[in-house]
Amino acid sequence: PGKDETYGYLIDILREISAIIPTSYLHTGGDEVYFGSGQWSTNPDVQKLMKKENLKDLKEVEAYFNRRMADSIKSLHKTLAGWDEIVDTGMDPATSVVLWWRHDKTNQLLKALEKNYKVILCPRIPLYFDFVQNESHEWGRKWRGDFCTEESVYNFPPDTLPGLKQHNKQILGIQANLWSEVIQNSDRFDFMTYPRICALSEAAWTQASRKDYRDFVPRLQMMLTYFDQLNIHYYNLFNPGKSPEPKGVKKAEAKTAPK
């Protein structure tokens, strides 16, 4: 981040992506940089940048980098999307969208809303579909013993999330994330996606006053027949023996922030 050539190199890549993919958003991440920024403390270009821009620590270097990239994305007439860490970097809320992913940091969601960011809700619990959906499943992730059932997806978002009622117009929607490093084949992909995606759609499109999980369950049972017709290797929560879990990548139980 201490070299101007870095920014030119990245904007060239983003310009190519913009030409290939007809979207109004570009997602730059903006999280977990501190896991690999240790060498910045002795990098002469970074030290020079810190002195020039009066940046007191490496987190401020990261924020400076993100703001520079945001300006580049704005020049492409795109909206920057980034994980909830970008709330602390001084990004312009008018040209940035925050994806709130850290379910254990509801204060970060509230901070984003209070700073007037538009927000997409995609917390890892319950909307990371690389997390297992049944206690007995061996492949996939858990967060300190917790995982993502279709019922928890259906009941999202809870009324207890801070700021949602006051800042309802800033919520663009909800999103599930399925990280492919734990997916080895199409059966595994289907198994982790279906039928939770049905719960996701109802959670997103049904008014809270009309949501009723008991009403959802029989309709979900009918959907399984449709999945059979399409040869989708779904998880059968009503009869797990009919849908054995396809092997995936073993992941240690998550205890820290990384996705």
Tab-separated table of C-alpha atoms in Angstrom:
chain	number	residue	atom	x	y	z
A	1	PRO	CA	0.000	0.000	0.000
A	2	GLY	CA	2.981	2.312	0.086
A	3	LYS	CA	3.531	2.203	-3.680
A	4	ASP	CA	1.489	4.191	-6.180
A	5	GLU	CA	2.064	1.422	-8.743
A	6	THR	CA	-0.052	-0.878	-6.577
A	7	TYR	CA	-3.125	1.295	-7.042
A	8	GLY	CA	-2.590	1.578	-10.786
A	9	TYR	CA	-2.226	-2.196	-11.051
A	10	LEU	CA	-5.438	-2.821	-9.106
A	11	ILE	CA	-7.528	-0.240	-10.938
A	12	ASP	CA	-6.507	-1.890	-14.219
A	13	ILE	CA	-7.865	-5.195	-12.904
A	14	LEU	CA	-11.065	-3.572	-11.655
A	15	ARG	CA	-11.528	-1.801	-14.974
A	16	GLU	CA	-11.339	-5.159	-16.775
A	17	ILE	CA	-13.793	-6.730	-14.324
A	18	SER	CA	-16.181	-3.829	-14.819
A	19	ALA	CA	-16.115	-4.372	-18.559
A	20	ILE	CA	-16.723	-8.123	-18.251
A	21	ILE	CA	-19.355	-8.194	-15.506
A	22	PRO	CA	-22.364	-5.879	-15.935
A	23	THR	CA	-22.947	-5.065	-12.281
A	24	SER	CA	-23.252	-1.821	-10.380
A	25	TYR	CA	-21.290	-3.246	-7.416
A	26	LEU	CA	-17.658	-4.251	-6.916
A	27	HIS	CA	-16.864	-6.160	-3.723
A	28	THR	CA	-13.358	-5.452	-2.450
A	29	GLY	CA	-13.390	-7.459	0.774
A	30	GLY	CA	-11.758	-5.041	3.188
A	31	ASP	CA	-11.451	-7.538	6.045
A	32	GLU	CA	-8.815	-9.690	7.734
A	33	VAL	CA	-5.908	-7.754	6.231
A	34	TYR	CA	-4.249	-7.671	9.674
A	35	PHE	CA	-3.553	-11.418	9.381
A	36	GLY	CA	-0.909	-10.688	6.772
A	37	SER	CA	0.186	-7.094	7.354
A	38	GLY	CA	3.006	-7.731	9.833
A	39	GLN	CA	5.745	-6.863	7.341
A	40	TRP	CA	4.236	-3.427	6.812
A	41	SER	CA	5.810	-2.334	10.096
A	42	THR	CA	9.290	-2.618	8.537
A	43	ASN	CA	8.455	-1.949	4.885
A	44	PRO	CA	10.172	1.312	3.888
A	45	ASP	CA	7.442	2.328	1.425
A	46	VAL	CA	4.739	1.828	4.041
A	47	GLN	CA	6.749	3.738	6.640
A	48	LYS	CA	7.174	6.572	4.171
A	49	LEU	CA	3.441	6.573	3.483
A	50	MET	CA	2.632	6.647	7.206
A	51	LYS	CA	4.845	9.679	7.695
A	52	LYS	CA	3.492	11.476	4.624
A	53	GLU	CA	-0.195	10.868	5.457
A	54	ASN	CA	0.213	11.069	9.247
A	55	LEU	CA	-1.049	7.508	9.776
A	56	LYS	CA	-0.434	6.372	13.343
A	57	ASP	CA	-0.634	2.568	12.917
A	58	LEU	CA	-1.131	-0.250	10.407
A	59	LYS	CA	-4.916	-0.196	10.781
A	60	GLU	CA	-4.843	3.380	9.512
A	61	VAL	CA	-2.679	2.232	6.592
A	62	GLU	CA	-5.325	-0.351	5.784
A	63	ALA	CA	-8.060	2.301	6.004
A	64	TYR	CA	-6.075	4.606	3.721
A	65	PHE	CA	-5.696	1.788	1.195
A	66	ASN	CA	-9.438	1.051	1.284
A	67	ARG	CA	-10.340	4.712	0.765
A	68	ARG	CA	-8.003	4.945	-2.230
A	69	MET	CA	-9.597	1.864	-3.763
A	70	ALA	CA	-13.053	3.265	-3.062
A	71	ASP	CA	-12.144	6.395	-5.014
A	72	SER	CA	-10.992	4.211	-7.909
A	73	ILE	CA	-14.238	2.243	-7.898
A	74	LYS	CA	-16.213	5.476	-7.805
A	75	SER	CA	-14.326	6.627	-10.902
A	76	LEU	CA	-15.664	3.502	-12.661
A	77	HIS	CA	-19.207	4.573	-11.736
A	78	LYS	CA	-19.596	1.538	-9.479
A	79	THR	CA	-20.668	1.169	-5.860
A	80	LEU	CA	-18.140	-0.370	-3.490
A	81	ALA	CA	-19.312	-3.344	-1.430
A	82	GLY	CA	-17.255	-4.526	1.516
A	83	TRP	CA	-17.410	-6.525	4.725
A	84	ASP	CA	-18.432	-4.768	7.926
A	85	GLU	CA	-14.811	-3.846	8.741
A	86	ILE	CA	-15.046	-1.012	6.216
A	87	VAL	CA	-17.343	0.865	8.612
A	88	ASP	CA	-14.218	1.863	10.558
A	89	THR	CA	-12.223	3.092	7.548
A	90	GLY	CA	-14.046	6.324	6.753
A	91	MET	CA	-15.630	5.116	3.508
A	92	ASP	CA	-18.269	7.393	2.027
A	93	PRO	CA	-21.708	5.927	2.924
A	94	ALA	CA	-23.144	7.458	-0.254
A	95	THR	CA	-20.961	5.229	-2.451
A	96	SER	CA	-20.440	2.151	-0.249
A	97	VAL	CA	-22.519	-0.837	0.837
A	98	VAL	CA	-21.683	-2.806	3.974
A	99	LEU	CA	-22.153	-6.573	4.232
A	100	TRP	CA	-22.579	-7.390	7.910
A	101	TRP	CA	-21.067	-10.849	8.426
A	102	ARG	CA	-19.873	-11.012	12.046
A	103	HIS	CA	-22.940	-12.290	13.870
A	104	ASP	CA	-21.183	-11.884	17.224
A	105	LYS	CA	-20.576	-8.175	16.572
A	106	THR	CA	-24.061	-6.654	16.442
A	107	ASN	CA	-22.501	-3.364	17.525
A	108	GLN	CA	-20.812	-3.233	14.109
A	109	LEU	CA	-24.194	-3.556	12.417
A	110	LEU	CA	-25.610	-0.749	14.543
A	111	LYS	CA	-22.575	1.408	13.850
A	112	ALA	CA	-22.979	0.914	10.096
A	113	LEU	CA	-26.640	1.900	10.241
A	114	GLU	CA	-25.999	4.916	12.460
A	115	LYS	CA	-23.308	6.078	10.034
A	116	ASN	CA	-25.940	5.917	7.283
A	117	TYR	CA	-24.510	2.999	5.303
A	118	LYS	CA	-26.787	0.783	3.260
A	119	VAL	CA	-26.433	-2.747	4.617
A	120	ILE	CA	-26.849	-6.323	3.389
A	121	LEU	CA	-27.369	-8.797	6.224
A	122	CYS	CA	-25.306	-11.976	5.785
A	123	PRO	CA	-24.125	-13.075	9.255
A	124	ARG	CA	-22.274	-16.375	9.370
A	125	ILE	CA	-24.863	-17.612	11.916
A	126	PRO	CA	-27.290	-18.461	10.360
A	127	LEU	CA	-26.487	-17.440	6.759
A	128	TYR	CA	-23.159	-19.118	6.007
A	129	PHE	CA	-24.168	-22.216	4.119
A	130	ASP	CA	-20.738	-23.828	4.476
A	131	PHE	CA	-21.766	-24.367	8.117
A	132	VAL	CA	-23.406	-27.715	8.837
A	133	GLN	CA	-27.177	-27.884	9.179
A	134	ASN	CA	-27.429	-30.846	11.556
A	135	GLU	CA	-25.472	-31.756	14.694
A	136	SER	CA	-24.602	-35.168	13.229
A	137	HIS	CA	-22.963	-33.799	10.075
A	138	GLU	CA	-19.195	-34.204	9.981
A	139	TRP	CA	-18.221	-32.092	6.998
A	140	GLY	CA	-18.457	-28.327	7.192
A	141	ARG	CA	-18.100	-25.787	9.930
A	142	LYS	CA	-19.514	-24.843	13.309
A	143	TRP	CA	-19.037	-21.699	15.337
A	144	ARG	CA	-18.348	-22.639	18.946
A	145	GLY	CA	-20.788	-25.503	18.564
A	146	ASP	CA	-23.400	-23.490	16.691
A	147	PHE	CA	-24.474	-24.139	13.097
A	148	CYS	CA	-27.145	-23.126	10.579
A	149	THR	CA	-30.417	-25.058	10.473
A	150	GLU	CA	-33.137	-24.307	7.936
A	151	GLU	CA	-35.357	-23.147	10.830
A	152	SER	CA	-32.770	-20.601	11.972
A	153	VAL	CA	-32.499	-19.345	8.379
A	154	TYR	CA	-36.283	-19.067	8.100
A	155	ASN	CA	-36.524	-17.076	11.344
A	156	PHE	CA	-33.880	-14.559	10.298
A	157	PRO	CA	-33.658	-11.666	11.009
A	158	PRO	CA	-34.752	-11.646	14.654
A	159	ASP	CA	-36.347	-8.586	16.215
A	160	THR	CA	-33.413	-8.383	18.601
A	161	LEU	CA	-30.971	-7.152	15.958
A	162	PRO	CA	-30.165	-3.554	16.868
A	163	GLY	CA	-31.165	-0.685	14.619
A	164	LEU	CA	-33.282	-2.607	12.101
A	165	LYS	CA	-36.584	-0.934	12.924
A	166	GLN	CA	-35.141	2.568	13.105
A	167	HIS	CA	-33.052	2.166	9.926
A	168	ASN	CA	-35.258	-0.201	7.950
A	169	LYS	CA	-34.853	1.705	4.680
A	170	GLN	CA	-31.077	1.190	4.787
A	171	ILE	CA	-31.394	-2.617	4.746
A	172	LEU	CA	-31.026	-3.754	1.129
A	173	GLY	CA	-31.792	-7.385	1.909
A	174	ILE	CA	-30.295	-10.637	3.181
A	175	GLN	CA	-27.779	-12.959	1.583
A	176	ALA	CA	-26.431	-16.458	2.188
A	177	ASN	CA	-22.754	-17.191	1.593
A	178	LEU	CA	-21.412	-20.602	0.612
A	179	TRP	CA	-17.613	-20.653	0.632
A	180	SER	CA	-16.377	-23.057	-2.016
A	181	GLU	CA	-13.112	-24.120	-0.365
A	182	VAL	CA	-15.197	-26.677	1.550
A	183	ILE	CA	-17.108	-27.828	-1.564
A	184	GLN	CA	-15.558	-30.615	-3.647
A	185	ASN	CA	-18.364	-31.643	-6.002
A	186	SER	CA	-21.876	-30.793	-7.159
A	187	ASP	CA	-23.563	-33.186	-4.712
A	188	ARG	CA	-21.860	-31.446	-1.819
A	189	PHE	CA	-22.919	-28.068	-3.191
A	190	ASP	CA	-26.554	-29.200	-3.509
A	191	PHE	CA	-26.526	-30.719	-0.036
A	192	MET	CA	-25.366	-27.484	1.595
A	193	THR	CA	-27.682	-25.291	-0.480
A	194	TYR	CA	-30.977	-27.173	-0.485
A	195	PRO	CA	-33.414	-26.897	1.195
A	196	ARG	CA	-31.942	-23.987	3.167
A	197	ILE	CA	-32.264	-21.729	0.144
A	198	CYS	CA	-36.056	-22.158	0.376
A	199	ALA	CA	-35.936	-20.892	3.941
A	200	LEU	CA	-33.729	-18.014	2.801
A	201	SER	CA	-36.182	-16.925	0.118
A	202	GLU	CA	-39.102	-16.849	2.529
A	203	ALA	CA	-37.035	-15.049	5.149
A	204	ALA	CA	-36.178	-12.401	2.575
A	205	TRP	CA	-39.574	-11.948	0.935
A	206	THR	CA	-42.134	-12.600	3.676
A	207	GLN	CA	-43.306	-9.894	6.046
A	208	ALA	CA	-42.344	-10.661	9.623
A	209	SER	CA	-45.997	-10.634	10.715
A	210	ARG	CA	-46.815	-13.404	8.217
A	211	LYS	CA	-43.885	-15.712	8.901
A	212	ASP	CA	-44.880	-19.029	10.443
A	213	TYR	CA	-42.397	-21.890	10.486
A	214	ARG	CA	-45.148	-24.461	11.120
A	215	ASP	CA	-46.850	-23.305	7.921
A	216	PHE	CA	-43.549	-23.412	6.052
A	217	VAL	CA	-42.715	-27.039	6.910
A	218	PRO	CA	-45.456	-28.796	4.837
A	219	ARG	CA	-44.699	-26.574	1.858
A	220	LEU	CA	-41.036	-27.449	2.210
A	221	GLN	CA	-41.948	-31.135	2.150
A	222	MET	CA	-43.654	-30.597	-1.198
A	223	MET	CA	-40.520	-28.876	-2.511
A	224	LEU	CA	-38.481	-32.017	-1.878
A	225	THR	CA	-40.521	-33.837	-4.528
A	226	TYR	CA	-39.578	-31.073	-6.953
A	227	PHE	CA	-35.902	-31.452	-6.004
A	228	ASP	CA	-36.168	-35.178	-6.717
A	229	GLN	CA	-37.460	-34.427	-10.198
A	230	LEU	CA	-34.473	-32.156	-10.804
A	231	ASN	CA	-32.013	-34.729	-9.425
A	232	ILE	CA	-30.811	-32.333	-6.723
A	233	HIS	CA	-28.829	-34.002	-3.948
A	234	TYR	CA	-30.533	-32.107	-1.110
A	235	TYR	CA	-30.477	-32.670	2.649
A	236	ASN	CA	-33.710	-34.394	3.660
A	237	LEU	CA	-34.341	-33.058	7.154
A	238	PHE	CA	-37.527	-35.144	7.388
A	239	ASN	CA	-35.739	-38.400	6.600
A	240	PRO	CA	-31.965	-37.908	6.908
A	241	GLY	CA	-31.310	-41.544	6.062
A	242	LYS	CA	-32.490	-40.879	2.503
A	243	SER	CA	-29.840	-38.198	1.975
A	244	PRO	CA	-26.431	-39.297	3.246
A	245	GLU	CA	-23.972	-36.464	3.722
A	246	PRO	CA	-21.475	-36.159	0.848
A	247	LYS	CA	-17.902	-35.785	1.976
A	248	GLY	CA	-16.398	-32.336	2.028
A	249	VAL	CA	-13.290	-30.695	3.420
A	250	LYS	CA	-12.721	-31.147	7.127
A	251	LYS	CA	-12.676	-27.785	8.883
A	252	ALA	CA	-11.689	-27.152	12.477
A	253	GLU	CA	-14.384	-25.591	14.588
A	254	ALA	CA	-14.140	-21.825	14.174
A	255	LYS	CA	-13.035	-19.903	17.260
A	256	THR	CA	-11.750	-16.672	15.761
A	257	ALA	CA	-12.861	-14.040	13.306
A	258	PRO	CA	-11.690	-15.461	9.948
A	259	LYS	CA	-14.364	-16.731	7.584
